[in-house]
Tab-separated table of C-alpha atoms and ligand atoms in Angstrom:
chain	number	residue	atom	x	y	z
F	1	MET	CA	-56.772	121.780	204.591
F	2	ASN	CA	-55.816	124.109	207.689
F	3	ILE	CA	-58.237	126.507	208.143
F	4	LYS	CA	-56.444	129.057	211.304
F	5	SER	CA	-58.531	130.748	214.520
F	6	GLU	CA	-58.595	134.963	214.904
F	7	ARG	CA	-55.797	134.433	217.397
F	8	GLU	CA	-52.981	132.011	214.681
F	9	ILE	CA	-54.814	134.812	212.405
F	10	ALA	CA	-53.650	137.810	214.706
F	11	LEU	CA	-49.916	136.820	215.515
F	12	MET	CA	-49.617	136.476	211.891
F	13	LYS	CA	-50.940	139.845	211.398
F	14	GLU	CA	-47.779	140.602	214.334
F	15	ALA	CA	-45.235	138.102	211.406
F	16	GLY	CA	-46.484	140.209	208.893
F	17	HIS	CA	-46.379	143.114	209.863
F	18	ILE	CA	-42.462	143.435	210.791
F	19	ASN	CA	-42.270	141.725	207.548
F	20	TYR	CA	-43.822	145.172	205.708
F	21	LEU	CA	-42.113	146.613	207.957
F	22	ALA	CA	-38.554	145.836	207.063
F	23	HIS	CA	-39.041	146.563	203.331
F	24	GLN	CA	-39.978	149.860	204.066
F	25	GLU	CA	-36.613	150.255	206.003
F	26	MET	CA	-35.069	148.179	203.488
F	27	GLU	CA	-35.676	150.438	200.687
F	28	LYS	CA	-33.800	153.456	201.659
F	29	TYR	CA	-30.413	151.331	201.375
F	30	ILE	CA	-31.004	150.452	198.186
F	31	LYS	CA	-28.284	152.342	195.857
F	32	PRO	CA	-25.878	151.779	193.312
F	33	GLY	CA	-23.113	150.002	195.651
F	34	ILE	CA	-24.499	148.069	198.736
F	35	THR	CA	-24.157	144.394	198.314
F	36	THR	CA	-26.623	142.270	198.075
F	37	LYS	CA	-24.533	140.728	201.836
F	38	GLU	CA	-24.584	144.234	203.368
F	39	LEU	CA	-28.915	144.038	202.696
F	40	ASP	CA	-28.776	140.494	203.861
F	41	GLU	CA	-28.184	141.491	207.310
F	42	LYS	CA	-29.966	144.748	207.531
F	43	ILE	CA	-32.619	142.648	206.976
F	44	LYS	CA	-31.955	140.250	209.321
F	45	LYS	CA	-31.008	142.955	211.884
F	46	PHE	CA	-34.016	144.354	211.212
F	47	ILE	CA	-36.432	141.292	212.342
F	48	VAL	CA	-34.016	139.833	214.985
F	49	SER	CA	-34.445	143.659	216.148
F	50	HIS	CA	-38.474	143.626	216.268
F	51	GLY	CA	-38.138	139.916	218.609
F	52	ALA	CA	-38.434	138.452	215.264
F	53	ILE	CA	-36.476	134.399	213.059
F	54	PRO	CA	-35.888	136.111	209.858
F	55	SER	CA	-36.776	132.266	208.579
F	56	CYS	CA	-35.267	131.695	205.245
F	57	TYR	CA	-31.833	131.101	206.808
F	58	GLY	CA	-31.157	127.103	207.557
F	59	TYR	CA	-34.516	126.805	205.290
F	60	GLU	CA	-33.247	123.302	203.812
F	61	GLY	CA	-30.161	124.712	204.519
F	62	PHE	CA	-30.539	128.263	202.444
F	63	PRO	CA	-27.124	130.038	203.414
F	64	GLY	CA	-28.684	133.607	204.387
F	65	ASN	CA	-31.197	135.675	206.467
F	66	ALA	CA	-33.127	136.798	202.754
F	67	CYS	CA	-33.237	135.618	199.056
F	68	ILE	CA	-32.350	138.713	197.353
F	69	CYS	CA	-32.437	138.276	193.439
F	70	VAL	CA	-30.564	140.757	190.872
F	71	ASN	CA	-32.029	141.541	187.216
F	72	ASP	CA	-32.185	137.463	185.432
F	73	GLU	CA	-32.385	136.345	189.164
F	74	VAL	CA	-35.780	134.658	189.147
F	75	VAL	CA	-35.651	133.063	192.909
F	76	HIS	CA	-33.070	131.598	195.552
F	77	GLY	CA	-30.807	134.350	195.320
F	78	ILE	CA	-27.997	133.758	197.401
F	79	PRO	CA	-26.729	136.979	199.894
F	80	SER	CA	-23.567	138.183	198.345
F	81	LYS	CA	-20.448	140.619	197.830
F	82	ARG	CA	-22.806	141.764	194.591
F	83	LYS	CA	-22.880	144.810	194.584
F	84	LEU	CA	-25.800	146.739	193.049
F	85	LYS	CA	-25.419	149.378	189.254
F	86	ASN	CA	-27.846	151.547	188.484
F	87	GLY	CA	-30.102	150.222	186.808
F	88	ASP	CA	-30.800	146.816	187.585
F	89	ILE	CA	-33.555	146.098	189.915
F	90	VAL	CA	-33.337	144.319	193.304
F	91	LYS	CA	-36.111	141.405	194.890
F	92	LEU	CA	-35.841	141.042	198.341
F	93	ASP	CA	-38.548	137.931	199.604
F	94	PHE	CA	-38.338	137.196	203.556
F	95	THR	CA	-39.605	134.873	205.543
F	96	VAL	CA	-40.182	136.476	209.100
F	97	ARG	CA	-41.332	133.768	212.512
F	98	LYS	CA	-42.599	135.599	215.311
F	99	ASN	CA	-44.453	133.249	218.496
F	100	GLY	CA	-44.290	130.164	216.144
F	101	TYR	CA	-46.074	131.646	212.922
F	102	GLU	CA	-44.467	132.678	209.430
F	103	SER	CA	-45.139	135.219	207.397
F	104	ASP	CA	-43.753	135.858	203.477
F	105	MET	CA	-43.478	139.304	201.272
F	106	THR	CA	-41.841	139.567	198.573
F	107	ARG	CA	-40.945	143.389	196.198
F	108	THR	CA	-39.152	144.150	193.627
F	109	TYR	CA	-36.974	147.870	194.208
F	110	LEU	CA	-35.337	150.018	191.065
F	111	VAL	CA	-32.088	150.584	191.930
F	112	GLY	CA	-31.395	154.150	190.812
F	113	ASP	CA	-32.196	155.066	187.447
F	114	VAL	CA	-34.269	152.066	185.776
F	115	SER	CA	-34.879	151.283	182.310
F	116	PRO	CA	-39.052	152.830	181.334
F	117	ARG	CA	-39.511	149.082	179.861
F	118	ILE	CA	-38.243	147.049	183.296
F	119	GLN	CA	-40.051	150.082	186.000
F	120	GLN	CA	-43.485	149.622	183.698
F	121	MET	CA	-42.375	145.948	183.958
F	122	VAL	CA	-41.569	146.168	187.538
F	123	ILE	CA	-45.767	147.848	187.746
F	124	ASP	CA	-47.307	145.486	185.858
F	125	THR	CA	-46.087	142.572	187.889
F	126	GLU	CA	-47.174	143.830	191.101
F	127	MET	CA	-50.047	144.734	189.110
F	128	ALA	CA	-50.603	140.861	188.398
F	129	LEU	CA	-51.299	140.243	192.129
F	130	TYR	CA	-52.983	142.813	192.607
F	131	GLU	CA	-54.986	141.062	190.522
F	132	GLY	CA	-54.718	137.491	191.944
F	133	LEU	CA	-56.017	139.068	195.200
F	134	LYS	CA	-58.951	140.306	193.902
F	135	VAL	CA	-60.597	137.359	192.935
F	136	ILE	CA	-60.178	135.566	196.926
F	137	LYS	CA	-63.033	135.415	198.863
F	138	PRO	CA	-64.866	132.461	200.039
F	139	GLY	CA	-66.369	130.132	197.701
F	140	ALA	CA	-63.819	131.174	194.640
F	141	ARG	CA	-61.535	128.108	193.552
F	142	ILE	CA	-57.854	128.365	193.650
F	143	GLY	CA	-57.699	128.408	189.299
F	144	ASP	CA	-59.053	131.429	189.576
F	145	ILE	CA	-56.474	133.152	191.615
F	146	SER	CA	-54.069	131.502	189.009
F	147	HIS	CA	-56.686	132.434	186.232
F	148	ALA	CA	-56.509	136.096	186.954
F	149	ILE	CA	-52.992	136.509	186.935
F	150	GLU	CA	-51.204	134.581	183.773
F	151	SER	CA	-54.886	136.645	181.891
F	152	TYR	CA	-53.252	139.829	183.593
F	153	ALA	CA	-49.556	139.231	182.501
F	154	HIS	CA	-50.083	138.529	178.959
F	155	ALA	CA	-51.647	140.835	179.016
F	156	HIS	CA	-49.218	142.851	179.393
F	157	GLY	CA	-46.323	141.396	177.004
F	158	LEU	CA	-44.745	139.708	180.657
F	159	SER	CA	-43.984	135.866	180.749
F	160	VAL	CA	-45.139	133.198	183.614
F	161	VAL	CA	-42.692	131.338	185.475
F	162	GLU	CA	-44.618	128.287	186.100
F	163	GLU	CA	-41.594	126.223	188.261
F	164	LEU	CA	-42.418	128.299	191.408
F	165	VAL	CA	-44.963	128.635	192.784
F	166	GLY	CA	-47.200	130.483	195.730
F	167	HIS	CA	-49.246	128.474	198.673
F	168	GLY	CA	-49.996	128.035	201.746
F	169	ILE	CA	-48.627	129.628	205.604
F	170	GLY	CA	-48.891	129.306	208.720
F	171	THR	CA	-47.297	126.843	211.458
F	172	GLN	CA	-44.850	126.425	208.317
F	173	MET	CA	-42.789	128.274	205.223
F	174	HIS	CA	-44.653	126.422	203.090
F	175	GLU	CA	-48.328	125.255	203.415
F	176	GLU	CA	-51.107	123.144	201.068
F	177	PRO	CA	-52.432	124.342	199.203
F	178	ASP	CA	-49.989	125.533	195.933
F	179	VAL	CA	-50.680	128.404	194.518
F	180	PRO	CA	-49.902	128.553	190.661
F	181	ASN	CA	-49.676	131.705	188.304
F	182	TYR	CA	-51.333	129.645	185.707
F	183	GLY	CA	-54.459	127.757	184.870
F	184	LYS	CA	-57.994	127.865	184.178
F	185	ALA	CA	-60.794	129.348	186.355
F	186	ASN	CA	-63.740	127.585	188.363
F	187	THR	CA	-60.800	124.598	188.620
F	188	GLY	CA	-58.396	123.355	191.770
F	189	LEU	CA	-59.854	124.436	195.758
F	190	VAL	CA	-62.102	125.897	196.624
F	191	LEU	CA	-61.294	128.286	199.695
F	192	LYS	CA	-62.819	128.984	203.279
F	193	GLU	CA	-62.141	131.769	205.276
F	194	GLY	CA	-59.657	131.395	207.750
F	195	MET	CA	-57.162	129.690	205.182
F	196	THR	CA	-54.056	132.023	204.176
F	197	LEU	CA	-51.927	132.035	201.926
F	198	ALA	CA	-49.105	133.595	200.119
F	199	ILE	CA	-49.750	134.776	195.975
F	200	GLU	CA	-46.685	135.686	193.941
F	201	PRO	CA	-45.965	135.787	190.294
F	202	MET	CA	-43.056	135.646	188.967
F	203	LEU	CA	-42.918	137.035	186.218
F	204	ASN	CA	-40.017	137.724	182.857
F	205	LEU	CA	-39.443	140.477	180.265
F	206	GLY	CA	-38.511	137.315	178.276
F	207	ARG	CA	-39.170	133.491	177.734
F	208	LYS	CA	-40.808	131.591	180.785
F	209	GLU	CA	-37.499	128.979	180.618
F	210	VAL	CA	-36.252	129.758	183.891
F	211	VAL	CA	-33.024	127.068	184.685
F	212	LEU	CA	-31.058	126.378	187.977
F	213	LEU	CA	-27.621	127.444	188.988
F	214	ASP	CA	-25.398	125.058	189.534
F	215	ASN	CA	-25.633	127.052	193.562
F	216	ASP	CA	-28.582	124.854	193.241
F	217	TRP	CA	-30.405	127.340	195.011
F	218	THR	CA	-30.677	130.107	192.519
F	219	VAL	CA	-33.533	130.085	189.359
F	220	VAL	CA	-31.936	132.184	186.456
F	221	THR	CA	-34.084	132.596	182.888
F	222	GLU	CA	-33.049	130.561	180.527
F	223	ASP	CA	-32.680	133.563	178.281
F	224	LYS	CA	-31.565	136.273	180.444
F	225	SER	CA	-34.135	138.036	180.522
F	226	PRO	CA	-35.552	140.757	183.994
F	227	SER	CA	-37.928	139.164	186.171
F	228	CYS	CA	-39.611	140.227	189.129
F	229	HIS	CA	-41.229	138.918	191.675
F	230	PHE	CA	-43.529	140.339	194.821
F	231	GLU	CA	-45.526	138.877	197.281
F	232	HIS	CA	-48.239	139.084	199.838
F	233	THR	CA	-49.171	136.785	202.639
F	234	ILE	CA	-53.086	137.560	202.955
F	235	VAL	CA	-55.809	135.909	204.943
F	236	VAL	CA	-59.001	134.837	203.273
F	237	THR	CA	-61.996	137.102	205.623
F	238	LYS	CA	-66.049	136.580	205.114
F	239	ASP	CA	-66.078	138.302	202.120
F	240	GLY	CA	-62.749	138.395	200.459
F	241	TYR	CA	-59.110	138.389	201.804
F	242	GLU	CA	-56.778	140.355	203.538
F	243	ILE	CA	-53.711	141.284	203.792
F	244	LEU	CA	-51.336	140.359	206.865
F	245	THR	CA	-47.834	141.487	204.936
F	246	GLY	CA	-49.244	145.201	205.555
F	247	GLU	CA	-49.685	148.034	207.566
T	301	LIG	N1	-40.117	132.863	200.605
T	301	LIG	C1	-39.575	132.048	199.526
T	301	LIG	C2	-40.716	131.999	198.758
T	301	LIG	O1	-41.812	133.049	198.715
T	301	LIG	C3	-38.804	130.620	200.208
T	301	LIG	C4	-37.380	131.024	200.126
T	301	LIG	S1	-37.076	129.171	200.676
T	301	LIG	C5	-36.164	129.570	201.557
T	301	LIG	O2	-41.736	130.537	199.223
T	301	LIG	F1	-35.111	128.715	201.647
T	301	LIG	F2	-34.884	130.661	200.780
T	301	LIG	F3	-35.713	129.952	202.095
T	302	LIG	CO1	-41.176	134.205	200.369
T	303	LIG	CO1	-43.285	131.927	199.218
């Protein structure tokens, strides 16, 4: 397993900070009427103007700078002429590459007035991410993260997408190990100081099953219920973790 040096962690933090700032910036554009393609262009501009690369673009042929998912779309939404509507939720998931290192961050945003039930789901999904992060420290195991996320999701009436997982991250967007959002405590790889991970619960209001659209990228919930997604890139520290995609 890949342990990063202090120098590498500093570079990832630089990439992660730009990712965080890009998310902050997008908040002001998320309104009914804007298209997902327009958001994608703004994300690209922001990242490039900070001397970094929107590395989703071209990854295994992905045609956008960001994965932009609306409502029942779970991951890998392709930016398009689709306009956001009042009451939608939209998920921006993108990677920023700088000096050869990646960062990965996702937030779910509210478009105008969103129903209380869906607002609660967005809060609970972000909380599930933090529940997963809370258990991270050297000696804890991947299954501890998985179990913490799953327990929190189920306690709040949400189902866990099983086909998509968090992951190691570094010079590559996706490195070992996988970090599932469900599983048993006290199982899996033992965490060590210097490991860098992207933790990313994807939780559904309805059933957990998902299907792949004909475009061969976008995953949606089978029952068309809304899905929420939050993601941070973190490093395991001496006594816990630090968020790299932050202020
Ligand atoms: N950012 C996604 C993740 O959380 C991966 C995007 S794959 C791409 O792992 F092809 F769309 F870039
Ligand atoms: Co991501
Ligand atoms: Co990720």
